């Protein structure tokens, strides 16, 4: 058993971590999801034609143009979303960074991890990517870590590291 | 001596209580339907005819209640095996639930009027499990005491094995204290709270009534609403009458809220025994909550200006969120007492006059003031524009001034109260708008830490720090970025 003194300088601060990016194909997953959502919204906007109001064609055009602009902006932001997503592992915890308008870094100590799971949805399946969920005892669902855009091998590797580290911490 | 090692049913008195609960549930939910079927079915029915139909309806409800109560009573068994509480219930699909006794987070008991008459107690075992239905037993006093001894032995088993390994260590001092909170103090505490919470009580009374009325058909509901509308517009014409109505409504909800609080928290006894805290309260129905120190995740002390004048604080102990189905019964609240310091020292397991060294502290900046006032100002501006549009200019100016002042004062106080202190053995998050709220969390209960920036962070260097626990999250906004990062390092270190 060793119990050497450690210096605060030996610990890498969270703000200085080098965050690993998710797979590049995640940009396509994100863009496809955005396009699908806006296609549905644009289709729903055609219901304006059924309303009993004047100039329904004008209103429809305004709505569709607005949605088209929003679609273009969101697609342009998809790359920014990809660039800012990342995860980092230290000796005792995992950190996850996300968000471009409201950037956020969540750090969960390994000793607090209760469950690690891997999942995919039909969209991510098209690109062969997985989501890794790290669940602790926190009641706040906003503070759980979900790392998207991971290849199967990477997801399994991180999962086994987390589970091993969590078991060692609890022992 | 009651033997809990063999699967056994609850006593016969428990069947009576289950029947009464089932009957009450069915009677409340089927009351309006019964009235509808009896009165509207045949308008030419005589008084005795109506009475006969009501009697038949009542007999049917009693018969259904007996049947349901019997199935709930007969097919439920429980016993203690290998340090686990095992319960089986269900007729068609049998379900067996095993709860390791050390995992029992909270032991709650309930003694309503029927329970007291029959000398019984309703006991709920709360765990961190996500299952909606809790394990609830109805036992006599002697069985309850015997079960409590078994549960205590089971809960202490892991601690006993650790103590056996460290046999040379000094045993912890057992402190045994009992405090009582008088009804007057609880009443004062209830009167000092935010009475608008009584709106929830009023809604709880009105919504089922309206829901049942709606079952009588659209015509009846329409006539009911038209009646209310016509009577109200005749009776309430001037602003003074509206103000009187609002004051009456406020007094009503204040009475409802105070009454509810007294019924739930009146005649309170608090006992601390080493690691355990037991709180018993309730004027008509007695509620007991038994919690161990390490299961209380967040310790909160609140003091609003009225409470400060009266010289007491509201103590709240928050436990893990999954531990109980009913959040209200899970959180322990003590109104109108000055036992905050004593309970805090019990929770920290430190002497009352002991001071913890402060490792770090940080306070919120002006950004919190703007954040707190932004929504209110937006609503005030919108409402003012609407009032001006409809021609109520003097009223708009008066209301706008009063509401803006209130919003700004509230935002200023929120910013003044907001800070975080890292002490030797706990984290203290100070928050609250009008009231001052101090929330204590132990370092070991921190589940994760997050820092969130805003689009203005590049200019202001201010961020939000969130500390999550299994009882909820604590967020301190508008902290300096480097201070928040330092706090994160200390918490994760």
Short mmCIF file of C-alpha atoms in Angstrom, two decimals, chain B residues 11-493:
data_model
loop_
_atom_site.label_atom_id
_atom_site.label_comp_id
_atom_site.label_asym_id
_atom_site.label_seq_id
_atom_site.Cartn_x
_atom_site.Cartn_y
_atom_site.Cartn_z
CA UNK B 11 -53.89 -8.98 12.80
CA UNK B 12 -57.70 -8.92 12.46
CA UNK B 13 -57.82 -5.23 13.42
CA UNK B 14 -55.72 -4.49 10.36
CA UNK B 15 -58.53 -5.94 8.22
CA UNK B 16 -60.96 -3.45 9.78
CA UNK B 17 -58.64 -0.54 8.94
CA UNK B 18 -58.08 -1.76 5.39
CA UNK B 19 -61.87 -2.07 4.98
CA UNK B 20 -62.44 1.47 6.27
CA UNK B 21 -59.77 2.88 3.92
CA UNK B 22 -61.21 1.01 0.95
CA UNK B 23 -64.77 2.09 1.81
CA UNK B 24 -63.70 5.72 2.11
CA UNK B 25 -61.92 5.58 -1.24
CA UNK B 26 -64.89 4.03 -3.05
CA UNK B 27 -67.47 6.23 -1.33
CA UNK B 28 -65.63 9.45 -2.23
CA UNK B 29 -65.10 8.45 -5.86
CA UNK B 30 -68.52 6.91 -6.46
CA UNK B 31 -70.57 9.43 -4.46
CA UNK B 32 -71.65 11.64 -7.33
CA UNK B 33 -72.22 8.70 -9.64
CA UNK B 34 -74.45 7.15 -6.96
CA UNK B 35 -76.40 10.41 -6.61
CA UNK B 36 -76.76 10.64 -10.39
CA UNK B 37 -78.05 7.09 -10.72
CA UNK B 38 -80.43 7.44 -7.81
CA UNK B 39 -81.94 10.86 -8.37
CA UNK B 40 -81.92 11.32 -12.15
CA UNK B 41 -82.91 7.82 -13.13
CA UNK B 42 -86.62 8.22 -12.42
CA UNK B 43 -87.92 11.69 -11.52
CA UNK B 44 -91.26 10.38 -10.27
CA UNK B 45 -89.65 8.31 -7.53
CA UNK B 46 -90.96 8.86 -3.98
CA UNK B 47 -88.85 9.72 -0.94
CA UNK B 48 -88.85 6.12 0.27
CA UNK B 49 -87.96 4.99 -3.22
CA UNK B 50 -84.95 7.27 -3.26
CA UNK B 51 -83.99 6.11 0.23
CA UNK B 52 -84.22 2.48 -0.86
CA UNK B 53 -82.02 3.11 -3.89
CA UNK B 54 -79.42 4.92 -1.77
CA UNK B 55 -79.43 2.06 0.72
CA UNK B 56 -78.90 -0.46 -2.06
CA UNK B 57 -76.05 1.67 -3.49
CA UNK B 58 -74.47 1.90 -0.03
CA UNK B 59 -74.80 -1.84 0.47
CA UNK B 60 -73.11 -2.49 -2.88
CA UNK B 61 -70.21 -0.17 -1.97
CA UNK B 62 -69.84 -1.90 1.42
CA UNK B 63 -69.87 -5.33 -0.23
CA UNK B 64 -67.20 -4.30 -2.77
CA UNK B 65 -65.12 -2.74 0.02
CA UNK B 66 -65.33 -5.93 2.08
CA UNK B 67 -64.28 -8.05 -0.88
CA UNK B 68 -61.35 -5.82 -1.82
CA UNK B 69 -60.24 -5.44 1.81
CA UNK B 70 -60.36 -9.20 2.34
CA UNK B 71 -58.22 -9.86 -0.74
CA UNK B 72 -55.70 -7.20 0.36
CA UNK B 73 -55.59 -8.55 3.91
CA UNK B 74 -55.70 -12.30 3.31
CA UNK B 75 -53.15 -12.49 0.53
CA UNK B 76 -50.52 -10.30 2.17
CA UNK B 77 -47.90 -11.88 4.41
CA UNK B 78 -44.61 -10.68 5.79
CA UNK B 79 -41.64 -11.97 7.73
CA UNK B 80 -38.01 -11.21 8.45
CA UNK B 81 -35.41 -13.54 6.99
CA UNK B 82 -31.62 -13.19 6.94
CA UNK B 83 -31.75 -9.48 7.69
CA UNK B 84 -34.38 -8.79 5.03
CA UNK B 85 -38.00 -7.80 5.34
CA UNK B 86 -39.91 -10.07 2.94
CA UNK B 87 -43.49 -9.28 1.97
CA UNK B 88 -45.73 -11.21 -0.40
CA UNK B 89 -49.02 -9.95 -1.72
CA UNK B 90 -51.33 -10.42 -4.67
CA UNK B 91 -54.01 -12.91 -5.57
CA UNK B 92 -53.63 -13.57 -9.27
CA UNK B 93 -50.08 -12.37 -9.70
CA UNK B 94 -48.11 -12.91 -6.54
CA UNK B 95 -45.37 -10.42 -5.82
CA UNK B 96 -42.60 -10.89 -3.32
CA UNK B 97 -40.64 -7.87 -2.18
CA UNK B 98 -37.42 -8.25 -0.21
CA UNK B 99 -35.91 -5.23 1.48
CA UNK B 100 -32.50 -5.58 3.15
CA UNK B 101 -32.98 -3.88 6.50
CA UNK B 102 -29.78 -1.76 6.21
CA UNK B 103 -31.32 -0.32 3.00
CA UNK B 104 -34.33 1.01 4.84
CA UNK B 105 -33.92 4.74 4.36
CA UNK B 106 -36.79 5.95 6.45
CA UNK B 107 -39.37 4.32 8.66
CA UNK B 108 -42.65 6.24 8.73
CA UNK B 109 -45.69 5.44 10.83
CA UNK B 110 -49.17 6.80 10.79
CA UNK B 111 -51.91 6.75 13.43
CA UNK B 112 -55.23 8.09 12.21
CA UNK B 113 -58.41 8.08 14.24
CA UNK B 114 -59.34 4.54 13.24
CA UNK B 115 -55.80 3.37 14.01
CA UNK B 116 -55.93 4.94 17.45
CA UNK B 117 -59.31 3.44 18.29
CA UNK B 118 -58.04 -0.02 17.39
CA UNK B 119 -54.59 0.65 18.87
CA UNK B 120 -52.86 -0.01 15.57
CA UNK B 121 -50.15 1.70 13.53
CA UNK B 122 -49.57 2.00 9.77
CA UNK B 123 -45.87 1.52 8.96
CA UNK B 124 -44.19 2.43 5.66
CA UNK B 125 -40.70 1.26 4.75
CA UNK B 126 -39.00 3.73 2.43
CA UNK B 127 -36.02 2.74 0.34
CA UNK B 128 -34.16 4.17 -2.62
CA UNK B 129 -36.02 1.80 -4.95
CA UNK B 130 -37.86 3.34 -7.85
CA UNK B 131 -41.01 1.27 -7.29
CA UNK B 132 -44.08 3.42 -6.89
CA UNK B 133 -45.76 1.30 -4.24
CA UNK B 134 -44.13 1.31 -0.84
CA UNK B 135 -44.25 -1.56 1.58
CA UNK B 136 -46.93 -0.71 4.15
CA UNK B 137 -47.95 -2.81 7.12
CA UNK B 138 -50.64 -2.28 9.77
CA UNK B 139 -49.57 -3.65 13.12
CA UNK B 140 -50.57 -3.47 16.77
CA UNK B 141 -48.36 -1.56 19.20
CA UNK B 142 -46.74 -4.67 20.62
CA UNK B 143 -46.01 -6.08 17.16
CA UNK B 144 -44.66 -2.70 16.11
CA UNK B 145 -42.22 -2.58 19.03
CA UNK B 146 -41.09 -6.13 18.32
CA UNK B 147 -40.63 -5.35 14.60
CA UNK B 148 -38.76 -2.17 15.48
CA UNK B 149 -36.29 -4.16 17.54
CA UNK B 150 -35.74 -6.51 14.61
CA UNK B 151 -35.34 -3.61 12.19
CA UNK B 152 -32.87 -1.85 14.53
CA UNK B 153 -30.81 -5.02 14.85
CA UNK B 154 -30.82 -5.44 11.09
CA UNK B 155 -29.88 -1.82 10.43
CA UNK B 156 -27.02 -1.95 12.93
CA UNK B 157 -25.60 -5.22 11.57
CA UNK B 158 -23.09 -3.63 9.13
CA UNK B 159 -22.01 -1.15 11.81
CA UNK B 160 -21.60 -3.97 14.30
CA UNK B 161 -19.25 -5.85 11.97
CA UNK B 162 -17.13 -2.74 11.47
CA UNK B 163 -17.03 -2.17 15.23
CA UNK B 164 -15.89 -5.74 15.76
CA UNK B 165 -12.93 -5.15 13.46
CA UNK B 166 -11.96 -1.94 15.26
CA UNK B 167 -12.43 -3.30 18.73
CA UNK B 168 -9.75 -1.05 20.24
CA UNK B 169 -11.49 2.14 18.99
CA UNK B 170 -13.50 4.15 21.51
CA UNK B 171 -17.26 3.71 21.01
CA UNK B 172 -19.08 6.90 19.98
CA UNK B 173 -20.85 8.77 22.74
CA UNK B 174 -24.56 8.09 22.68
CA UNK B 175 -26.53 11.26 22.98
CA UNK B 176 -30.16 10.97 23.85
CA UNK B 177 -32.23 14.14 23.59
CA UNK B 178 -35.92 14.81 23.33
CA UNK B 179 -37.44 18.11 22.29
CA UNK B 180 -41.07 19.10 22.11
CA UNK B 181 -42.55 21.73 19.82
CA UNK B 182 -45.75 23.10 21.32
CA UNK B 183 -48.90 23.70 19.30
CA UNK B 184 -48.56 27.46 19.83
CA UNK B 185 -45.07 27.40 18.35
CA UNK B 186 -46.21 25.31 15.38
CA UNK B 187 -49.14 27.67 14.84
CA UNK B 188 -46.82 30.70 14.92
CA UNK B 189 -44.52 28.92 12.49
CA UNK B 190 -47.39 28.11 10.13
CA UNK B 191 -48.67 31.70 10.23
CA UNK B 192 -45.22 32.96 9.28
CA UNK B 193 -45.04 30.87 6.11
CA UNK B 194 -46.08 31.68 2.57
CA UNK B 195 -49.83 31.26 2.78
CA UNK B 196 -50.24 31.15 -0.97
CA UNK B 197 -49.31 27.49 -0.57
CA UNK B 198 -52.83 27.23 0.78
CA UNK B 199 -53.94 27.64 -2.83
CA UNK B 200 -52.75 24.08 -3.31
CA UNK B 201 -55.02 23.01 -0.46
CA UNK B 202 -57.94 24.93 -1.98
CA UNK B 203 -57.25 23.36 -5.37
CA UNK B 204 -57.12 19.92 -3.77
CA UNK B 205 -60.64 20.55 -2.41
CA UNK B 206 -62.13 22.22 -5.50
CA UNK B 207 -60.74 20.14 -8.33
CA UNK B 208 -62.26 16.79 -7.26
CA UNK B 209 -65.57 18.61 -6.70
CA UNK B 210 -65.45 20.14 -10.18
CA UNK B 211 -64.29 16.83 -11.62
CA UNK B 212 -67.25 15.04 -10.10
CA UNK B 213 -69.67 17.76 -11.22
CA UNK B 214 -68.43 17.35 -14.77
CA UNK B 215 -69.52 13.72 -14.61
CA UNK B 216 -73.11 14.91 -14.34
CA UNK B 217 -73.12 16.00 -17.97
CA UNK B 218 -72.36 19.04 -20.09
CA UNK B 219 -75.75 20.69 -19.53
CA UNK B 220 -75.38 20.61 -15.77
CA UNK B 221 -71.82 21.96 -15.91
CA UNK B 222 -72.89 24.72 -18.29
CA UNK B 223 -75.80 25.72 -16.04
CA UNK B 224 -73.49 25.64 -12.99
CA UNK B 225 -70.94 27.93 -14.64
CA UNK B 226 -73.63 30.30 -15.96
CA UNK B 227 -75.07 30.54 -12.46
CA UNK B 228 -71.66 31.40 -10.97
CA UNK B 229 -71.01 33.94 -13.73
CA UNK B 230 -74.34 35.71 -13.39
CA UNK B 231 -74.24 35.80 -9.59
CA UNK B 232 -70.63 37.02 -9.56
CA UNK B 233 -71.16 39.78 -12.12
CA UNK B 234 -74.21 40.99 -10.18
CA UNK B 235 -72.48 40.92 -6.82
CA UNK B 236 -69.00 42.22 -7.71
CA UNK B 237 -69.01 45.48 -9.61
CA UNK B 238 -66.50 47.86 -8.08
CA UNK B 239 -62.77 47.49 -7.45
CA UNK B 240 -63.43 47.71 -3.70
CA UNK B 241 -65.67 44.66 -3.93
CA UNK B 242 -62.98 42.83 -5.89
CA UNK B 243 -60.41 43.71 -3.24
CA UNK B 244 -62.75 42.45 -0.52
CA UNK B 245 -63.23 39.23 -2.43
CA UNK B 246 -59.48 38.78 -2.85
CA UNK B 247 -58.86 39.49 0.84
CA UNK B 248 -61.54 36.98 1.80
CA UNK B 249 -60.01 34.43 -0.54
CA UNK B 250 -56.57 35.07 0.93
CA UNK B 251 -57.87 34.64 4.48
CA UNK B 252 -59.57 31.43 3.44
CA UNK B 253 -56.41 29.95 1.95
CA UNK B 254 -54.38 31.15 4.95
CA UNK B 255 -56.78 29.33 7.26
CA UNK B 256 -56.66 26.22 5.06
CA UNK B 257 -52.87 26.23 4.96
CA UNK B 258 -52.53 26.85 8.69
CA UNK B 259 -55.10 24.18 9.48
CA UNK B 260 -53.36 21.66 7.25
CA UNK B 261 -50.00 22.44 8.85
CA UNK B 262 -51.40 22.12 12.37
CA UNK B 263 -53.06 18.82 11.60
CA UNK B 264 -49.80 17.47 10.18
CA UNK B 265 -47.17 19.03 12.45
CA UNK B 266 -49.00 19.81 15.67
CA UNK B 267 -47.99 18.28 19.01
CA UNK B 268 -44.49 17.46 17.71
CA UNK B 269 -41.92 15.40 19.61
CA UNK B 270 -38.34 15.20 18.35
CA UNK B 271 -35.95 12.59 19.73
CA UNK B 272 -32.31 12.12 18.81
CA UNK B 273 -30.62 8.90 19.86
CA UNK B 274 -27.08 8.55 18.63
CA UNK B 275 -27.44 8.09 14.87
CA UNK B 276 -31.23 8.15 14.77
CA UNK B 277 -33.73 10.97 14.63
CA UNK B 278 -37.37 10.23 15.40
CA UNK B 279 -40.08 12.80 14.86
CA UNK B 280 -43.66 12.24 15.88
CA UNK B 281 -46.38 14.76 15.06
CA UNK B 282 -49.99 15.23 14.09
CA UNK B 283 -53.09 16.36 15.95
CA UNK B 284 -55.66 13.84 14.70
CA UNK B 285 -53.51 11.35 12.81
CA UNK B 286 -50.10 10.72 14.37
CA UNK B 287 -47.19 10.51 11.93
CA UNK B 288 -43.81 9.15 12.93
CA UNK B 289 -40.66 9.43 10.92
CA UNK B 290 -37.47 7.61 11.87
CA UNK B 291 -34.35 8.59 10.00
CA UNK B 292 -30.67 7.90 10.48
CA UNK B 293 -28.10 10.66 10.24
CA UNK B 294 -26.44 9.49 7.06
CA UNK B 295 -29.75 9.27 5.21
CA UNK B 296 -30.53 12.96 5.64
CA UNK B 297 -28.71 14.43 2.66
CA UNK B 298 -29.57 18.12 2.83
CA UNK B 299 -30.14 20.03 6.07
CA UNK B 300 -31.95 23.31 5.47
CA UNK B 301 -32.56 26.23 7.83
CA UNK B 302 -34.96 28.92 6.64
CA UNK B 303 -35.81 32.24 8.27
CA UNK B 304 -38.06 34.82 6.66
CA UNK B 305 -38.50 38.32 8.15
CA UNK B 306 -41.56 37.25 10.18
CA UNK B 307 -39.73 34.27 11.60
CA UNK B 308 -36.79 36.52 12.44
CA UNK B 309 -39.09 38.79 14.41
CA UNK B 310 -40.58 35.82 16.23
CA UNK B 311 -37.14 34.30 16.89
CA UNK B 312 -37.39 30.88 15.23
CA UNK B 313 -36.48 29.07 12.03
CA UNK B 314 -37.96 26.37 9.81
CA UNK B 315 -35.86 23.24 9.73
CA UNK B 316 -36.10 20.86 6.78
CA UNK B 317 -34.31 17.56 6.36
CA UNK B 318 -34.27 16.32 2.77
CA UNK B 319 -33.59 12.69 2.09
CA UNK B 320 -32.88 10.84 -1.13
CA UNK B 321 -35.49 11.56 -3.79
CA UNK B 322 -36.38 7.96 -4.59
CA UNK B 323 -36.81 7.02 -0.96
CA UNK B 324 -40.45 7.88 -0.72
CA UNK B 325 -43.41 8.03 -3.05
CA UNK B 326 -44.92 11.02 -1.32
CA UNK B 327 -42.41 13.85 -1.33
CA UNK B 328 -44.35 15.77 1.34
CA UNK B 329 -44.18 12.92 3.80
CA UNK B 330 -40.57 12.16 2.95
CA UNK B 331 -39.17 15.61 3.72
CA UNK B 332 -39.05 16.32 7.44
CA UNK B 333 -40.16 19.82 8.33
CA UNK B 334 -40.18 21.51 11.72
CA UNK B 335 -41.97 24.83 12.01
CA UNK B 336 -41.81 27.41 14.75
CA UNK B 337 -38.85 26.10 16.73
CA UNK B 338 -35.40 27.31 17.70
CA UNK B 339 -33.93 23.81 17.65
CA UNK B 340 -32.12 24.48 14.38
CA UNK B 341 -28.65 24.70 15.94
CA UNK B 342 -29.16 21.62 18.10
CA UNK B 343 -30.42 19.53 15.20
CA UNK B 344 -27.60 20.81 13.01
CA UNK B 345 -25.05 19.73 15.60
CA UNK B 346 -26.72 16.28 15.71
CA UNK B 347 -26.62 16.05 11.92
CA UNK B 348 -22.97 17.08 11.79
CA UNK B 349 -22.17 14.92 14.84
CA UNK B 350 -20.33 17.86 16.37
CA UNK B 351 -20.83 19.96 19.51
CA UNK B 352 -23.26 22.81 19.15
CA UNK B 353 -20.70 25.50 19.92
CA UNK B 354 -17.99 23.96 17.75
CA UNK B 355 -16.82 26.11 14.83
CA UNK B 356 -15.76 24.64 11.55
CA UNK B 357 -12.80 26.08 9.75
CA UNK B 358 -13.77 27.82 6.52
CA UNK B 359 -11.77 26.52 3.58
CA UNK B 360 -13.21 28.75 0.90
CA UNK B 361 -16.14 31.04 0.25
CA UNK B 362 -17.60 32.89 -2.69
CA UNK B 363 -20.59 35.15 -3.24
CA UNK B 364 -22.85 35.73 -6.22
CA UNK B 365 -22.45 38.82 -8.36
CA UNK B 366 -24.77 41.39 -9.91
CA UNK B 367 -25.75 38.97 -12.65
CA UNK B 368 -28.03 37.22 -10.19
CA UNK B 369 -29.87 40.48 -9.56
CA UNK B 370 -30.59 40.89 -13.26
CA UNK B 371 -31.52 37.24 -13.64
CA UNK B 372 -34.02 37.37 -10.78
CA UNK B 373 -35.60 40.63 -11.91
CA UNK B 374 -35.71 39.98 -15.66
CA UNK B 375 -38.79 37.74 -15.79
CA UNK B 376 -40.74 39.86 -13.35
CA UNK B 377 -39.98 43.09 -15.22
CA UNK B 378 -41.01 41.46 -18.49
CA UNK B 379 -44.36 40.37 -17.04
CA UNK B 380 -44.91 43.80 -15.47
CA UNK B 381 -44.20 45.58 -18.76
CA UNK B 382 -46.57 43.27 -20.63
CA UNK B 383 -49.32 43.70 -18.03
CA UNK B 384 -48.84 47.48 -17.97
CA UNK B 385 -49.09 47.69 -21.75
CA UNK B 386 -52.27 45.62 -21.65
CA UNK B 387 -53.83 47.81 -18.96
CA UNK B 388 -52.91 51.00 -20.85
CA UNK B 389 -54.34 49.52 -24.03
CA UNK B 390 -57.68 48.95 -22.27
CA UNK B 391 -57.65 52.47 -20.83
CA UNK B 392 -56.73 51.78 -17.18
CA UNK B 393 -53.87 54.25 -17.09
CA UNK B 394 -53.86 55.28 -13.39
CA UNK B 395 -54.24 51.65 -12.30
CA UNK B 396 -51.44 50.65 -14.67
CA UNK B 397 -49.07 53.24 -13.22
CA UNK B 398 -49.84 52.30 -9.62
CA UNK B 399 -49.60 48.56 -10.22
CA UNK B 400 -46.45 48.93 -12.31
CA UNK B 401 -44.72 50.98 -9.61
CA UNK B 402 -45.66 48.67 -6.75
CA UNK B 403 -44.81 45.48 -8.63
CA UNK B 404 -41.52 46.83 -9.98
CA UNK B 405 -40.44 47.89 -6.50
CA UNK B 406 -41.34 44.45 -5.14
CA UNK B 407 -39.47 42.66 -7.93
CA UNK B 408 -36.36 44.80 -7.50
CA UNK B 409 -36.32 44.39 -3.73
CA UNK B 410 -36.72 40.63 -4.11
CA UNK B 411 -33.91 40.48 -6.68
CA UNK B 412 -31.62 42.58 -4.48
CA UNK B 413 -32.23 40.35 -1.46
CA UNK B 414 -31.69 37.22 -3.58
CA UNK B 415 -28.31 38.53 -4.67
CA UNK B 416 -27.39 39.56 -1.13
CA UNK B 417 -28.26 36.15 0.30
CA UNK B 418 -26.61 34.02 -2.39
CA UNK B 419 -23.18 32.56 -1.57
CA UNK B 420 -21.33 29.31 -0.98
CA UNK B 421 -19.03 28.40 1.89
CA UNK B 422 -16.78 25.34 2.03
CA UNK B 423 -16.18 24.43 5.67
CA UNK B 424 -14.14 21.61 7.11
CA UNK B 425 -16.97 19.09 7.32
CA UNK B 426 -19.78 20.51 5.18
CA UNK B 427 -20.73 22.69 2.26
CA UNK B 428 -23.05 25.59 3.01
CA UNK B 429 -25.11 27.09 0.22
CA UNK B 430 -26.87 30.31 1.18
CA UNK B 431 -29.87 31.24 -0.94
CA UNK B 432 -33.39 32.52 -0.70
CA UNK B 433 -35.20 35.59 -1.94
CA UNK B 434 -37.11 37.29 0.88
CA UNK B 435 -36.21 34.54 3.36
CA UNK B 436 -32.67 33.54 4.21
CA UNK B 437 -32.12 29.87 3.51
CA UNK B 438 -29.01 27.97 4.56
CA UNK B 439 -28.54 24.53 3.01
CA UNK B 440 -25.92 22.19 4.41
CA UNK B 441 -24.52 19.21 2.49
CA UNK B 442 -21.75 16.82 3.48
CA UNK B 443 -18.87 16.32 1.06
CA UNK B 444 -19.58 12.59 0.84
CA UNK B 445 -23.09 13.27 -0.46
CA UNK B 446 -21.94 15.22 -3.52
CA UNK B 447 -22.87 13.19 -6.59
CA UNK B 448 -21.52 15.50 -9.26
CA UNK B 449 -20.41 19.06 -9.86
CA UNK B 450 -21.10 21.14 -12.96
CA UNK B 451 -20.19 24.62 -14.11
CA UNK B 452 -22.34 26.33 -16.72
CA UNK B 453 -21.41 29.43 -18.65
CA UNK B 454 -23.66 31.90 -20.44
CA UNK B 455 -23.13 33.91 -23.64
CA UNK B 456 -22.05 36.80 -21.37
CA UNK B 457 -19.36 34.82 -19.54
CA UNK B 458 -16.65 36.10 -21.86
CA UNK B 459 -17.36 39.63 -20.64
CA UNK B 460 -18.43 39.11 -17.07
CA UNK B 461 -16.38 35.99 -16.15
CA UNK B 462 -19.35 34.77 -14.18
CA UNK B 463 -20.70 31.20 -14.21
CA UNK B 464 -23.24 29.00 -12.40
CA UNK B 465 -22.04 26.21 -10.15
CA UNK B 466 -24.38 23.25 -9.50
CA UNK B 467 -23.79 20.61 -6.83
CA UNK B 468 -26.01 17.56 -7.23
CA UNK B 469 -26.99 15.19 -4.46
CA UNK B 470 -29.47 12.36 -4.23
CA UNK B 471 -31.91 14.75 -2.56
CA UNK B 472 -31.74 17.47 -5.17
CA UNK B 473 -29.39 20.02 -6.69
CA UNK B 474 -28.02 23.25 -5.26
CA UNK B 475 -27.10 25.96 -7.73
CA UNK B 476 -25.14 29.11 -7.00
CA UNK B 477 -25.31 31.57 -9.86
CA UNK B 478 -23.11 34.42 -10.98
CA UNK B 479 -19.94 33.22 -9.28
CA UNK B 480 -16.55 34.32 -10.52
CA UNK B 481 -15.23 31.72 -12.94
CA UNK B 482 -11.94 31.12 -11.18
CA UNK B 483 -13.67 30.84 -7.79
CA UNK B 484 -16.15 28.33 -9.19
CA UNK B 485 -13.31 26.30 -10.68
CA UNK B 486 -11.47 26.35 -7.36
CA UNK B 487 -14.59 25.17 -5.54
CA UNK B 488 -14.98 22.36 -8.06
CA UNK B 489 -11.39 21.27 -7.50
CA UNK B 490 -11.89 21.19 -3.74
CA UNK B 491 -15.14 19.24 -4.03
CA UNK B 492 -13.68 16.68 -6.39
CA UNK B 493 -10.35 16.46 -4.59
#
